[in-house]
Coordinates of C-alpha atoms in Angstrom, one line a residue:
Chain A
M227 CA 25.6 -0.4 17.3
T228 CA 24.6 2.9 15.9
D229 CA 21.0 2.3 16.4
T230 CA 21.1 3.6 20.2
A231 CA 23.0 6.9 19.1
L232 CA 20.4 7.7 16.2
P233 CA 17.3 5.8 16.8
L234 CA 14.6 5.2 13.9
R235 CA 11.6 6.9 14.8
R236 CA 9.1 4.3 15.6
P237 CA 6.0 4.3 17.7
S238 CA 7.2 2.2 20.5
G239 CA 10.4 4.4 20.8
R240 CA 8.3 7.5 21.6
G241 CA 6.5 5.8 24.6
A242 CA 8.9 7.5 27.0
T243 CA 6.4 9.4 28.8
P244 CA 4.5 7.0 31.5
K245 CA 1.0 5.8 30.8
P246 CA -1.7 6.3 32.9
R247 CA -1.5 3.2 35.4
L248 CA -4.5 0.8 35.5
R249 CA -6.2 0.2 38.6
G250 CA -6.0 -3.5 39.6
N251 CA -4.7 -6.3 37.6
G252 CA -8.1 -7.5 36.6
K253 CA -8.8 -4.5 34.5
K254 CA -5.7 -4.9 32.7
Y255 CA -6.0 -8.5 32.0
L256 CA -9.5 -7.7 30.7
L257 CA -7.9 -5.2 28.3
T258 CA -5.5 -7.8 27.1
A259 CA -8.4 -10.5 26.6
V260 CA -10.5 -7.7 24.5
G261 CA -7.0 -7.3 22.5
V262 CA -6.8 -10.6 21.8
L263 CA -10.4 -10.8 20.4
I264 CA -9.7 -8.2 18.2
L265 CA -6.8 -9.7 16.9
A266 CA -8.6 -12.9 16.5
V267 CA -11.2 -11.2 14.4
M268 CA -8.9 -9.2 12.4
L269 CA -6.5 -12.1 11.6
F270 CA -9.1 -14.8 11.0
P271 CA -8.7 -14.7 7.2
V272 CA -5.1 -15.2 7.8
Y273 CA -5.9 -18.2 9.8
W274 CA -8.6 -19.6 7.3
M275 CA -6.0 -19.2 4.3
I276 CA -3.7 -21.4 6.2
N277 CA -6.7 -23.9 7.4
I278 CA -8.1 -24.4 3.9
S279 CA -4.5 -24.8 2.6
L280 CA -4.0 -27.9 4.7
Q281 CA -7.5 -29.5 4.1
P282 CA -7.5 -32.3 1.5
A283 CA -7.8 -31.0 -2.2
G284 CA -11.0 -31.3 -4.0
P285 CA -14.5 -29.8 -3.6
A286 CA -15.6 -29.5 -0.1
I287 CA -19.2 -28.5 0.7
E288 CA -18.3 -27.8 4.3
A289 CA -14.7 -27.3 5.3
A290 CA -13.6 -28.2 8.5
W291 CA -12.9 -25.5 11.4
F292 CA -9.6 -26.9 12.1
P293 CA -6.9 -28.8 9.9
I294 CA -7.3 -32.0 12.1
H295 CA -6.4 -34.2 9.0
A296 CA -3.7 -32.2 7.7
Q297 CA -2.9 -32.9 3.9
F298 CA 0.1 -31.1 1.8
N299 CA -1.5 -32.0 -1.6
G300 CA -2.5 -28.3 -2.0
Y301 CA 1.1 -27.3 -1.4
V302 CA 2.4 -29.9 -3.9
Q303 CA -0.3 -28.6 -6.8
A304 CA 0.5 -25.0 -5.9
F305 CA 4.2 -25.6 -5.9
Q306 CA 4.1 -27.5 -9.2
D307 CA 1.9 -24.8 -10.9
Q308 CA 3.6 -21.5 -9.2
A309 CA 7.4 -22.7 -8.6
G310 CA 8.6 -20.7 -11.6
N311 CA 6.1 -17.7 -10.9
L312 CA 7.7 -17.7 -7.1
V313 CA 11.4 -17.2 -8.7
T314 CA 10.1 -14.6 -11.1
S315 CA 8.5 -12.6 -8.2
L316 CA 12.0 -13.1 -6.0
L317 CA 13.9 -11.9 -9.0
V318 CA 11.8 -8.7 -9.7
A319 CA 11.6 -7.9 -5.9
L320 CA 15.3 -8.4 -5.4
G321 CA 16.1 -6.5 -8.5
S322 CA 13.7 -3.5 -7.6
V323 CA 15.2 -3.4 -4.0
I324 CA 18.7 -2.8 -5.5
I325 CA 17.6 -0.3 -8.0
S326 CA 15.4 1.6 -5.5
L327 CA 18.3 1.8 -2.8
V328 CA 20.8 2.9 -5.6
I329 CA 18.5 5.7 -6.9
A330 CA 16.9 6.8 -3.4
T331 CA 19.7 6.8 -1.1
P332 CA 21.7 9.7 -2.7
A333 CA 18.5 11.5 -3.4
A334 CA 17.6 11.1 0.1
Y335 CA 20.6 12.5 1.4
A336 CA 20.6 15.5 -0.9
L337 CA 16.9 16.3 0.4
A338 CA 17.8 16.1 3.9
Q339 CA 21.1 17.8 4.0
F340 CA 21.6 20.1 0.8
K341 CA 20.3 23.6 0.2
V342 CA 20.4 23.5 -3.2
R343 CA 17.8 24.5 -5.7
G344 CA 16.2 21.5 -7.2
V345 CA 15.7 20.0 -3.9
N346 CA 12.3 21.5 -3.4
A347 CA 11.2 20.7 -6.9
L348 CA 12.3 16.9 -6.4
L349 CA 10.3 16.7 -3.1
F350 CA 7.4 18.3 -4.9
G351 CA 7.6 15.7 -7.7
I352 CA 7.8 12.8 -5.4
L353 CA 4.5 14.2 -3.6
I354 CA 2.8 14.4 -6.8
S355 CA 3.8 11.1 -7.8
Q356 CA 1.8 9.5 -5.0
M357 CA -1.3 11.0 -6.7
I358 CA -0.8 9.3 -10.1
P359 CA -2.9 6.3 -10.4
G360 CA -1.2 3.0 -11.5
I361 CA -3.4 2.4 -14.2
V362 CA -2.4 5.8 -15.8
V363 CA 1.4 4.6 -15.4
A364 CA 0.4 1.1 -16.8
N365 CA -1.6 2.5 -19.9
A366 CA 1.5 4.7 -21.0
L367 CA 4.2 2.1 -20.0
Y368 CA 2.3 -0.6 -22.2
A369 CA 2.8 1.4 -25.5
A370 CA 6.6 2.3 -24.7
Y371 CA 7.7 -1.0 -23.4
N372 CA 5.9 -2.7 -26.7
D373 CA 8.1 -0.4 -28.8
L374 CA 11.2 -0.9 -26.5
G375 CA 10.7 -4.7 -26.2
L376 CA 10.3 -4.6 -22.6
L377 CA 6.9 -6.4 -22.2
N378 CA 7.2 -9.7 -20.7
S379 CA 10.4 -9.0 -19.3
I380 CA 11.9 -9.1 -15.7
P381 CA 13.6 -5.8 -16.4
G382 CA 10.7 -4.1 -17.6
L383 CA 8.6 -5.3 -14.3
I384 CA 11.6 -4.2 -11.9
L385 CA 11.4 -0.8 -13.4
A386 CA 7.8 -0.4 -13.4
D387 CA 7.4 -1.8 -9.7
S388 CA 9.9 0.5 -8.5
T389 CA 7.2 3.5 -8.9
A390 CA 6.3 2.2 -5.4
G391 CA 9.5 1.6 -3.8
I392 CA 11.6 4.6 -5.1
P393 CA 9.4 7.6 -3.7
F394 CA 8.8 5.6 -0.4
A395 CA 12.5 4.7 -0.1
I396 CA 13.3 8.5 -0.6
L397 CA 10.8 10.0 1.8
I398 CA 11.8 7.4 4.8
M399 CA 15.5 7.7 4.3
R400 CA 15.1 11.8 4.0
A401 CA 13.2 11.4 7.3
F402 CA 16.0 9.4 9.1
M403 CA 18.8 11.6 7.4
L404 CA 17.4 14.8 8.4
N405 CA 18.5 13.9 11.9
I406 CA 22.2 13.5 11.1
P407 CA 23.9 16.3 12.6
T408 CA 25.5 18.7 9.9
S409 CA 28.4 19.1 12.1
I410 CA 29.4 15.2 11.7
I411 CA 29.5 15.7 7.9
E412 CA 31.3 19.2 8.1
A413 CA 33.9 17.6 10.5
A414 CA 34.7 14.8 7.7
K415 CA 34.9 17.5 4.9
V416 CA 37.4 19.7 7.1
D417 CA 39.3 16.5 7.2
G418 CA 39.5 16.4 3.6
A419 CA 36.7 14.0 2.5
G420 CA 34.7 15.0 -0.5
N421 CA 30.9 15.0 -0.8
F422 CA 30.8 11.4 -2.2
R423 CA 33.3 10.2 0.6
A424 CA 31.4 11.9 3.5
F425 CA 28.4 10.3 1.9
R426 CA 29.9 6.7 1.7
S427 CA 31.7 6.6 4.8
I428 CA 29.9 8.6 7.3
V429 CA 26.1 8.9 6.1
L430 CA 25.7 5.2 4.7
P431 CA 27.0 3.6 7.7
I432 CA 24.8 5.6 10.2
S433 CA 21.6 5.3 8.2
V434 CA 21.9 1.7 7.6
N435 CA 18.8 1.1 9.8
S436 CA 16.7 3.2 7.2
L437 CA 18.0 1.8 4.3
I438 CA 17.1 -1.5 5.7
T439 CA 13.4 -0.3 6.3
A440 CA 13.3 1.2 3.0
G441 CA 14.6 -1.8 1.1
L442 CA 12.5 -4.6 3.3
F443 CA 9.2 -2.4 2.3
T444 CA 10.4 -2.1 -1.2
F445 CA 10.5 -5.9 -1.4
L446 CA 6.9 -6.1 -0.1
F447 CA 5.8 -3.5 -2.3
T448 CA 7.2 -5.2 -5.2
W449 CA 6.5 -8.7 -4.4
S450 CA 2.9 -7.6 -3.9
D451 CA 2.4 -5.8 -7.1
F452 CA -0.3 -6.7 -9.1
L453 CA -1.1 -4.0 -11.5
F454 CA 1.9 -4.2 -13.6
A455 CA 2.0 -7.6 -13.8
L456 CA -1.4 -7.9 -15.2
T457 CA -0.8 -5.4 -17.8
L458 CA 2.8 -5.6 -18.7
T459 CA 2.9 -9.1 -19.3
T460 CA 0.9 -10.9 -22.0
T461 CA 2.3 -14.5 -21.9
Q462 CA 3.2 -17.2 -19.6
D463 CA 6.9 -16.6 -19.9
V464 CA 7.3 -14.1 -17.2
Q465 CA 4.6 -14.2 -14.6
P466 CA 4.6 -13.2 -11.0
I467 CA 3.2 -15.2 -8.3
T468 CA 0.5 -12.6 -7.7
L469 CA -0.9 -13.2 -11.5
G470 CA -0.5 -16.7 -10.8
I471 CA -3.1 -16.6 -8.2
Y472 CA -5.3 -14.1 -10.0
Q473 CA -5.6 -16.7 -12.7
Y474 CA -6.4 -19.4 -10.1
I475 CA -9.2 -17.2 -8.6
G476 CA -10.4 -15.9 -12.1
T477 CA -11.3 -19.2 -13.5
F478 CA -13.9 -21.3 -11.8
T479 CA -12.0 -23.4 -9.2
S480 CA -13.2 -26.0 -7.0
D481 CA -9.8 -26.7 -5.6
W482 CA -9.6 -24.4 -2.8
S483 CA -6.8 -26.0 -1.2
T484 CA -4.2 -25.4 -3.9
V485 CA -5.3 -21.6 -4.3
M486 CA -4.9 -21.2 -0.4
A487 CA -1.5 -22.8 -0.5
A488 CA -0.5 -20.5 -3.4
A489 CA -1.6 -17.7 -1.2
V490 CA 0.0 -18.9 2.1
M491 CA 3.3 -19.0 -0.1
A492 CA 2.9 -15.5 -1.5
S493 CA 2.4 -14.5 2.1
I494 CA 5.7 -15.8 3.4
P495 CA 7.7 -12.6 2.9
A496 CA 5.3 -10.5 5.0
I497 CA 4.9 -13.2 7.6
V498 CA 8.6 -13.5 8.0
L499 CA 9.3 -9.7 7.9
L500 CA 6.6 -8.9 10.4
L501 CA 8.1 -11.5 12.9
A502 CA 11.9 -11.2 12.3
A503 CA 11.9 -7.6 11.3
Q504 CA 9.5 -6.1 13.4
K505 CA 11.4 -2.8 14.4
F506 CA 12.0 -2.0 10.8
I507 CA 8.5 -2.7 10.0
A508 CA 6.8 -0.4 12.7
A509 CA 9.7 2.1 11.6
G510 CA 8.4 2.2 7.9
A511 CA 4.7 1.8 8.8
T512 CA 4.8 5.4 10.3
G513 CA 7.8 7.1 8.9
G514 CA 7.0 7.2 5.2
A515 CA 3.4 8.3 5.3
V516 CA 3.3 11.1 7.4
K517 CA 6.4 12.9 6.6
Chain B
M491 CA 31.7 26.8 -4.7
K492 CA 29.7 26.4 -8.1
L493 CA 31.2 23.0 -8.5
E494 CA 30.4 22.2 -5.2
R495 CA 26.7 22.9 -6.0
L496 CA 26.8 21.2 -9.2
F497 CA 28.3 18.1 -7.6
Q498 CA 25.6 18.1 -5.0
L499 CA 23.1 18.0 -7.8
L500 CA 24.6 14.8 -9.3
F501 CA 23.0 13.1 -5.9
L502 CA 19.6 14.0 -7.2
V503 CA 20.0 13.3 -11.2
P504 CA 19.1 9.5 -10.8
A505 CA 15.8 10.2 -8.9
A506 CA 15.0 13.0 -11.0
V507 CA 15.6 10.9 -14.2
Y508 CA 13.5 7.9 -12.9
L509 CA 10.3 10.2 -11.7
L510 CA 10.6 12.0 -15.0
L511 CA 10.5 8.7 -16.8
F512 CA 8.3 6.4 -14.8
F513 CA 5.7 9.3 -13.4
G514 CA 6.3 12.3 -15.8
F515 CA 6.3 10.8 -18.9
P516 CA 3.2 8.7 -18.3
V517 CA 1.0 11.5 -17.5
V518 CA 1.9 13.2 -20.6
K519 CA 1.6 10.3 -22.7
N520 CA -1.6 9.4 -21.4
V521 CA -2.7 13.2 -22.1
I522 CA -1.5 12.5 -25.8
M523 CA -3.2 9.0 -26.0
S524 CA -6.8 10.6 -24.9
F525 CA -6.8 12.4 -27.9
Q526 CA -5.7 9.5 -30.3
A527 CA -7.5 6.6 -31.7
Y528 CA -4.9 4.3 -30.0
T529 CA -5.5 0.4 -30.4
T530 CA -4.1 -2.8 -31.2
T531 CA -3.9 -1.5 -34.7
T532 CA -1.5 1.2 -33.7
F533 CA 1.1 -1.3 -32.4
Y534 CA 1.2 -2.9 -35.7
T535 CA 1.1 0.4 -38.2
G536 CA 2.7 2.7 -35.5
E537 CA -0.2 4.9 -36.5
A538 CA -2.7 6.6 -33.9
P539 CA -5.0 9.3 -35.7
W540 CA -5.9 12.2 -33.7
V541 CA -9.8 12.1 -32.8
G542 CA -10.1 15.2 -30.9
L543 CA -12.4 14.9 -28.0
Q544 CA -14.0 12.0 -29.2
N545 CA -12.5 9.5 -26.4
Y546 CA -13.7 12.0 -23.8
V547 CA -17.3 12.1 -25.4
K548 CA -17.5 8.5 -25.5
V549 CA -16.2 7.7 -22.0
L550 CA -18.4 10.7 -20.5
G551 CA -21.6 9.9 -22.5
S552 CA -21.6 6.2 -22.0
Q553 CA -24.2 4.8 -19.4
L554 CA -21.4 3.1 -17.5
F555 CA -19.5 6.4 -16.4
G556 CA -22.4 7.5 -14.0
T557 CA -22.4 4.1 -12.5
A558 CA -18.4 4.1 -12.0
L559 CA -18.4 7.5 -10.8
L560 CA -21.0 6.9 -8.3
N561 CA -19.1 3.6 -7.3
T562 CA -16.0 5.1 -7.0
A563 CA -17.4 7.9 -4.5
L564 CA -19.2 5.2 -2.6
F565 CA -16.2 2.9 -2.4
T566 CA -13.9 5.7 -1.1
I567 CA -16.0 7.4 1.2
G568 CA -17.2 4.2 2.9
S569 CA -14.0 2.5 3.0
I570 CA -12.3 5.8 4.3
V571 CA -15.0 6.3 6.9
G572 CA -14.9 2.5 8.0
Q573 CA -11.0 2.4 8.2
F574 CA -10.7 5.6 10.2
A575 CA -13.5 5.1 12.6
I576 CA -12.1 1.7 13.6
G577 CA -8.7 2.5 13.3
L578 CA -9.1 5.3 15.7
L579 CA -10.9 3.3 18.3
F580 CA -8.2 0.6 17.9
A581 CA -5.5 3.3 18.3
L582 CA -7.5 4.6 21.5
F583 CA -7.4 1.0 23.0
F584 CA -3.8 0.2 22.2
R585 CA -3.0 3.6 23.8
R586 CA -3.8 1.9 27.1
N587 CA -0.9 0.1 28.4
F588 CA -1.8 -3.7 29.0
P589 CA 0.0 -7.0 29.0
L590 CA 0.8 -7.7 25.6
S591 CA -0.4 -4.6 24.1
G592 CA 2.7 -4.1 21.9
V593 CA 2.9 -7.4 20.6
L594 CA -0.9 -7.4 19.7
R595 CA -0.5 -4.0 18.0
S596 CA 2.4 -5.4 15.7
L597 CA 0.6 -8.6 14.7
L598 CA -2.3 -6.4 13.8
L599 CA -0.2 -4.9 10.8
L600 CA -0.3 -8.4 9.4
P601 CA -3.5 -7.7 6.7
W602 CA -1.7 -4.5 5.6
L603 CA 1.3 -6.4 4.5
L604 CA -0.2 -9.0 2.5
P605 CA -0.5 -9.0 -0.9
L606 CA -3.8 -7.4 -1.8
I607 CA -4.4 -10.4 -4.4
V608 CA -3.9 -13.0 -1.6
S609 CA -6.5 -10.9 0.7
S610 CA -8.9 -11.0 -2.3
A611 CA -8.3 -14.8 -2.8
V612 CA -8.9 -15.5 0.6
W613 CA -12.0 -13.3 1.1
K614 CA -13.4 -14.7 -2.1
W615 CA -13.4 -18.1 -0.5
I616 CA -14.6 -16.9 2.7
L617 CA -17.8 -15.0 1.3
D618 CA -18.3 -17.8 -1.2
Q619 CA -22.0 -18.1 -1.1
D620 CA -22.6 -21.9 -1.0
S621 CA -19.5 -22.9 0.5
G622 CA -18.1 -20.1 2.1
V623 CA -17.2 -20.2 6.0
L624 CA -18.9 -16.5 6.8
N625 CA -22.3 -18.1 5.5
Q626 CA -21.6 -21.5 7.0
F627 CA -21.4 -19.4 10.1
L628 CA -24.5 -17.3 9.4
G629 CA -26.3 -20.1 8.8
G630 CA -25.7 -21.6 12.1
V631 CA -27.4 -18.7 13.7
G632 CA -29.9 -18.7 11.2
I633 CA -29.4 -16.1 8.8
G634 CA -30.0 -17.3 5.2
P635 CA -27.1 -17.6 2.8
V636 CA -26.1 -14.0 1.7
P637 CA -25.0 -13.5 -1.8
W638 CA -22.1 -11.5 -0.9
L639 CA -20.3 -11.4 -4.2
T640 CA -23.2 -12.5 -6.6
S641 CA -25.8 -10.1 -6.0
P642 CA -25.5 -6.5 -7.7
S643 CA -27.0 -5.0 -4.8
V644 CA -24.8 -6.4 -2.2
A645 CA -21.4 -6.7 -4.1
L646 CA -20.3 -3.2 -3.7
I647 CA -21.1 -3.2 0.3
T648 CA -19.0 -6.4 0.4
V649 CA -16.3 -4.9 -1.7
I650 CA -16.1 -1.8 0.9
L651 CA -15.9 -4.2 3.7
V652 CA -12.9 -6.0 2.6
N653 CA -11.3 -2.6 2.0
I654 CA -12.1 -1.5 5.2
W655 CA -10.7 -4.7 6.7
I656 CA -7.3 -4.0 4.8
G657 CA -7.2 -0.3 5.9
I658 CA -7.5 -0.7 9.5
P659 CA -4.1 -1.8 10.5
F660 CA -2.4 1.3 8.4
N661 CA -4.9 3.6 10.2
T662 CA -4.4 2.0 13.6
T663 CA -0.7 2.6 13.2
I664 CA -0.8 6.1 12.0
L665 CA -3.0 7.3 14.7
Y666 CA -1.4 5.4 17.5
G667 CA 1.6 7.3 16.6
G668 CA -0.2 10.5 16.6
L669 CA -1.7 9.8 20.1
Q670 CA 1.8 9.0 21.2
D671 CA 2.8 12.4 20.7
I672 CA 0.2 14.0 22.8
P673 CA 2.1 15.0 25.9
E674 CA 0.9 13.3 29.1
E675 CA 0.9 16.4 30.9
L676 CA -2.0 17.8 29.2
Y677 CA -4.1 14.6 30.3
E678 CA -3.0 15.5 33.9
A679 CA -3.6 19.0 33.7
G680 CA -7.0 18.4 32.1
S681 CA -8.2 15.9 34.9
L682 CA -7.7 18.5 37.4
D683 CA -10.2 20.6 35.7
G684 CA -12.5 17.8 35.6
A685 CA -11.8 16.6 31.8
T686 CA -11.8 12.9 31.9
G687 CA -13.0 10.5 29.6
W688 CA -15.3 11.6 26.8
K689 CA -14.4 15.2 27.8
A690 CA -10.6 14.6 27.5
F691 CA -11.1 13.1 24.3
R692 CA -13.2 16.3 22.8
H693 CA -10.7 19.0 24.2
I694 CA -7.7 17.5 24.3
T695 CA -7.0 14.5 22.2
W696 CA -9.1 15.2 19.0
P697 CA -7.8 18.7 18.7
M698 CA -4.3 17.6 19.3
L699 CA -4.5 14.8 16.9
R700 CA -6.2 17.0 14.0
P701 CA -2.8 17.4 11.9
V702 CA -2.4 13.6 11.7
V703 CA -6.2 12.9 11.1
S704 CA -5.9 15.5 8.2
V705 CA -2.8 13.4 6.5
V706 CA -4.3 10.0 7.4
L707 CA -7.6 11.1 5.6
V708 CA -6.2 12.6 2.6
L709 CA -3.6 9.9 2.2
G710 CA -6.5 7.6 2.6
V711 CA -8.8 9.2 0.1
V712 CA -5.7 9.4 -2.8
Y713 CA -4.9 5.7 -2.2
T714 CA -8.3 4.4 -2.2
V715 CA -9.6 6.6 -5.6
K716 CA -7.1 4.2 -7.6
V717 CA -7.7 0.9 -6.0
L718 CA -7.8 -1.9 -8.5
D719 CA -6.3 -5.2 -7.2
I720 CA -9.2 -5.7 -4.4
I721 CA -12.0 -5.1 -7.0
L722 CA -10.4 -7.0 -9.9
G723 CA -9.5 -9.8 -7.4
L724 CA -13.1 -10.4 -5.6
T725 CA -15.6 -9.3 -8.3
N726 CA -13.7 -8.1 -11.5
G727 CA -16.1 -5.1 -11.6
G728 CA -19.1 -7.3 -11.7
P729 CA -22.0 -8.6 -11.1
A730 CA -23.4 -6.4 -13.7
N731 CA -21.1 -3.6 -13.1
A732 CA -22.1 -3.4 -9.5
T733 CA -18.6 -2.7 -8.4
Q734 CA -17.0 -1.1 -11.5
T735 CA -15.2 2.1 -10.5
I736 CA -13.3 4.5 -12.9
A737 CA -9.9 2.7 -12.2
T738 CA -11.4 -0.7 -13.0
Q739 CA -13.1 0.7 -16.2
S740 CA -10.0 2.5 -17.1
Y741 CA -8.3 -0.8 -16.9
D742 CA -11.2 -2.7 -18.7
L743 CA -10.8 -0.3 -21.7
S744 CA -7.4 -0.3 -22.0
F745 CA -6.4 -3.9 -21.3
K746 CA -9.6 -5.7 -22.2
Q747 CA -11.2 -3.9 -25.1
F748 CA -7.8 -2.7 -26.0
D749 CA -9.1 0.7 -26.8
F750 CA -6.2 2.6 -25.4
G751 CA -7.3 5.9 -26.1
S752 CA -10.5 5.8 -24.0
G753 CA -8.7 4.2 -21.2
A754 CA -6.5 7.0 -21.1
A755 CA -9.0 9.4 -21.4
L756 CA -11.0 7.7 -18.2
S757 CA -7.6 7.5 -16.2
N758 CA -7.2 11.2 -17.0
I759 CA -10.5 11.9 -15.4
L760 CA -9.2 10.0 -12.4
I761 CA -6.1 12.1 -12.3
V762 CA -8.1 15.2 -12.1
I763 CA -10.1 13.6 -9.2
S764 CA -6.9 12.7 -7.3
A765 CA -5.3 16.0 -8.2
L766 CA -8.2 18.0 -6.2
F767 CA -7.3 16.1 -3.2
A768 CA -3.4 16.5 -4.3
I769 CA -3.9 20.2 -3.7
V770 CA -5.1 19.4 0.1
Y771 CA -2.5 17.0 0.5
L772 CA 0.3 19.6 -0.6
R773 CA -1.2 22.3 1.4
L774 CA -1.1 20.1 4.7
N775 CA 3.0 19.1 3.2
R776 CA 3.9 22.6 2.6
K777 CA 5.7 22.4 5.7
A778 CA 7.8 19.4 4.6
V779 CA 8.3 21.2 1.4
D780 CA 9.7 24.4 3.0
D781 CA 11.9 22.9 5.2

C-alpha cells in the first residue's frame, strides 16, 4: 500500500539505471557460477553448523561431510538444557523491541521534521553513543544494577540491550521520515490536528515500513547480545541463549552435536528474517549505518 | 508558538533521558570509578576509597598493557583491511548484473546477522586442531595440523580471519550501495575516452566511492576496536594472552578479577582511542548534523 508511494531506500530499489549488458549467455552464467562458489565458501560455516548438529552425539574424530545418518539427539539434549534460556532471550528481545520503538519513533520524527534547538544535540549524542564501548556501559551498569536490584532480571537486560536498538532505530527511522513531505503534516494541522494527532494518524501509518525494519533489527541485536548477558547476570536464573552457548564452549566439550544444535536454534531468528523479511533487512543494512 | 516548541521538545525527551542514563551516566561513572578502589568489598560496604591515579599507574605499567595495545591495533587493522578489500571485490563483482546476483547478494548477509557467539562456537569447532574440519581438509592435501587456536603465534591471525569473515557482508552491502549511486552515464562517457576496466575504476569508481569508503572504514574501526564476543568465544584472550585486547583485558579486570577500578581505567583508555576516531567520524557526519 504505502510502500509504493514512499519506498524505503534499499540497494535493489536504486538500480533504476540499466546495467552494462554482458556479452553472451555463457559469460553471464560463468559469473553466476563464481557467485555461487563465493556464497558456498562464505556460508560453509553455516552448513557445517547444521551438519554437525545432525550428527550422532558423542565424540567424533572425523565428522561426516553430509548428515546421511541424521539424528536429532543433539537437538533433544540442547532443548533440554536451553529451553529456559531461549524463552529468556525471546522475552528480552521482544521487550527491547517495544521499548526501543516507543522511545525511538517520536525522537526520529522530531529529528526529521522539527527545527527546534535540542534536535542537533540529540543527533550528536546518538553519533557519540556509537563510540562508547559496551564494556564501559557494562562496567558502570553492573555497579548501578547491583544497587537497584536489577542484576539477574529481565527488565535489567531489556534496558541494557536497548543501547544497541535505540540509536539504530532512531537513525533508520529518521532517514525515512526525512522523506515525508512537510506539506502532508502541515495540511493535517490546518485541518485542526495537533502535533500528536498528526504524528499518530499521518506519520506512523506512512512510516510503518521503517518501524518494521527498526523493530526487526532491534530484535536481532538484542537476541544476539552477549556482553550484557555475560556481565549483568551472575546466576543461572536469568540466562539468555547466547550465554548458554558460551558456557557450552567454555567448558571442555566432546558433544559438539549438542552445541551446534543450540547454535542452530539461536540462529533461527536471523535465518527466518533473512528469508522472510528480505526487503526490510536490506533496507536496514544500508540505511542506518551510512546516514 | 512557544507552547508549540515546548510540545515539540516532548518528542525528544524519552530518547534524551535514555541516552543520558545508558550512555552519559556510564561514561561519567566509569571516569569516577577509575579513580577509586572499586572492588567486591564496595558492594557490601558501599565504600570505594579514592586512590588517585593508582589504577592508571597499575594498568599502564603492567606488562600486559603493551601486549593488549599491540593486539588491539593488529586485530583492528587486520580485520578492517581484510573486510574492506574482500568486501569491495565482492561489491564490484555483484554489481555486474548476472542471473541470481540479487538472491546471492542477499544470502551473503547471513554471517552478519548471526549472533557473534554462534559464529564463534561454529568456528571454534571448525578450527579444532585434532577434529576440526579445516585441518581434516588440509590434512587431505598434505598440510599438517595447524594449531589455529592453541598456538600463541597463530591464534591472533586466526581470530582476525574469523572477524574478517564476519565483516565481509556488511562491507559488501554498504559498498554495493555506494556503487549503485554512481551514475551510469559517467562510465558511458568514460568509455568514449578509453577509460574501461582498471582505468574506469581508478578514475571514476574510486573517486566517486570515496565518501562511502571513508564512512565504512571509520565505522569499521570504531566497531572493531571494542569487539569482545568473538575473542571471548574463540580463545578467551588466550593462549598465553596472545589474543588479549584492551577490551577483553578490561572485561577480565572488572568481571574476572573484580577490580572494577582498574577495569574502568583501562576501558577509559579504550574510549580515548575510540574518541580519536570519533572525531574523524563526526567530521564525516557534519553534513548529517547540519541538516
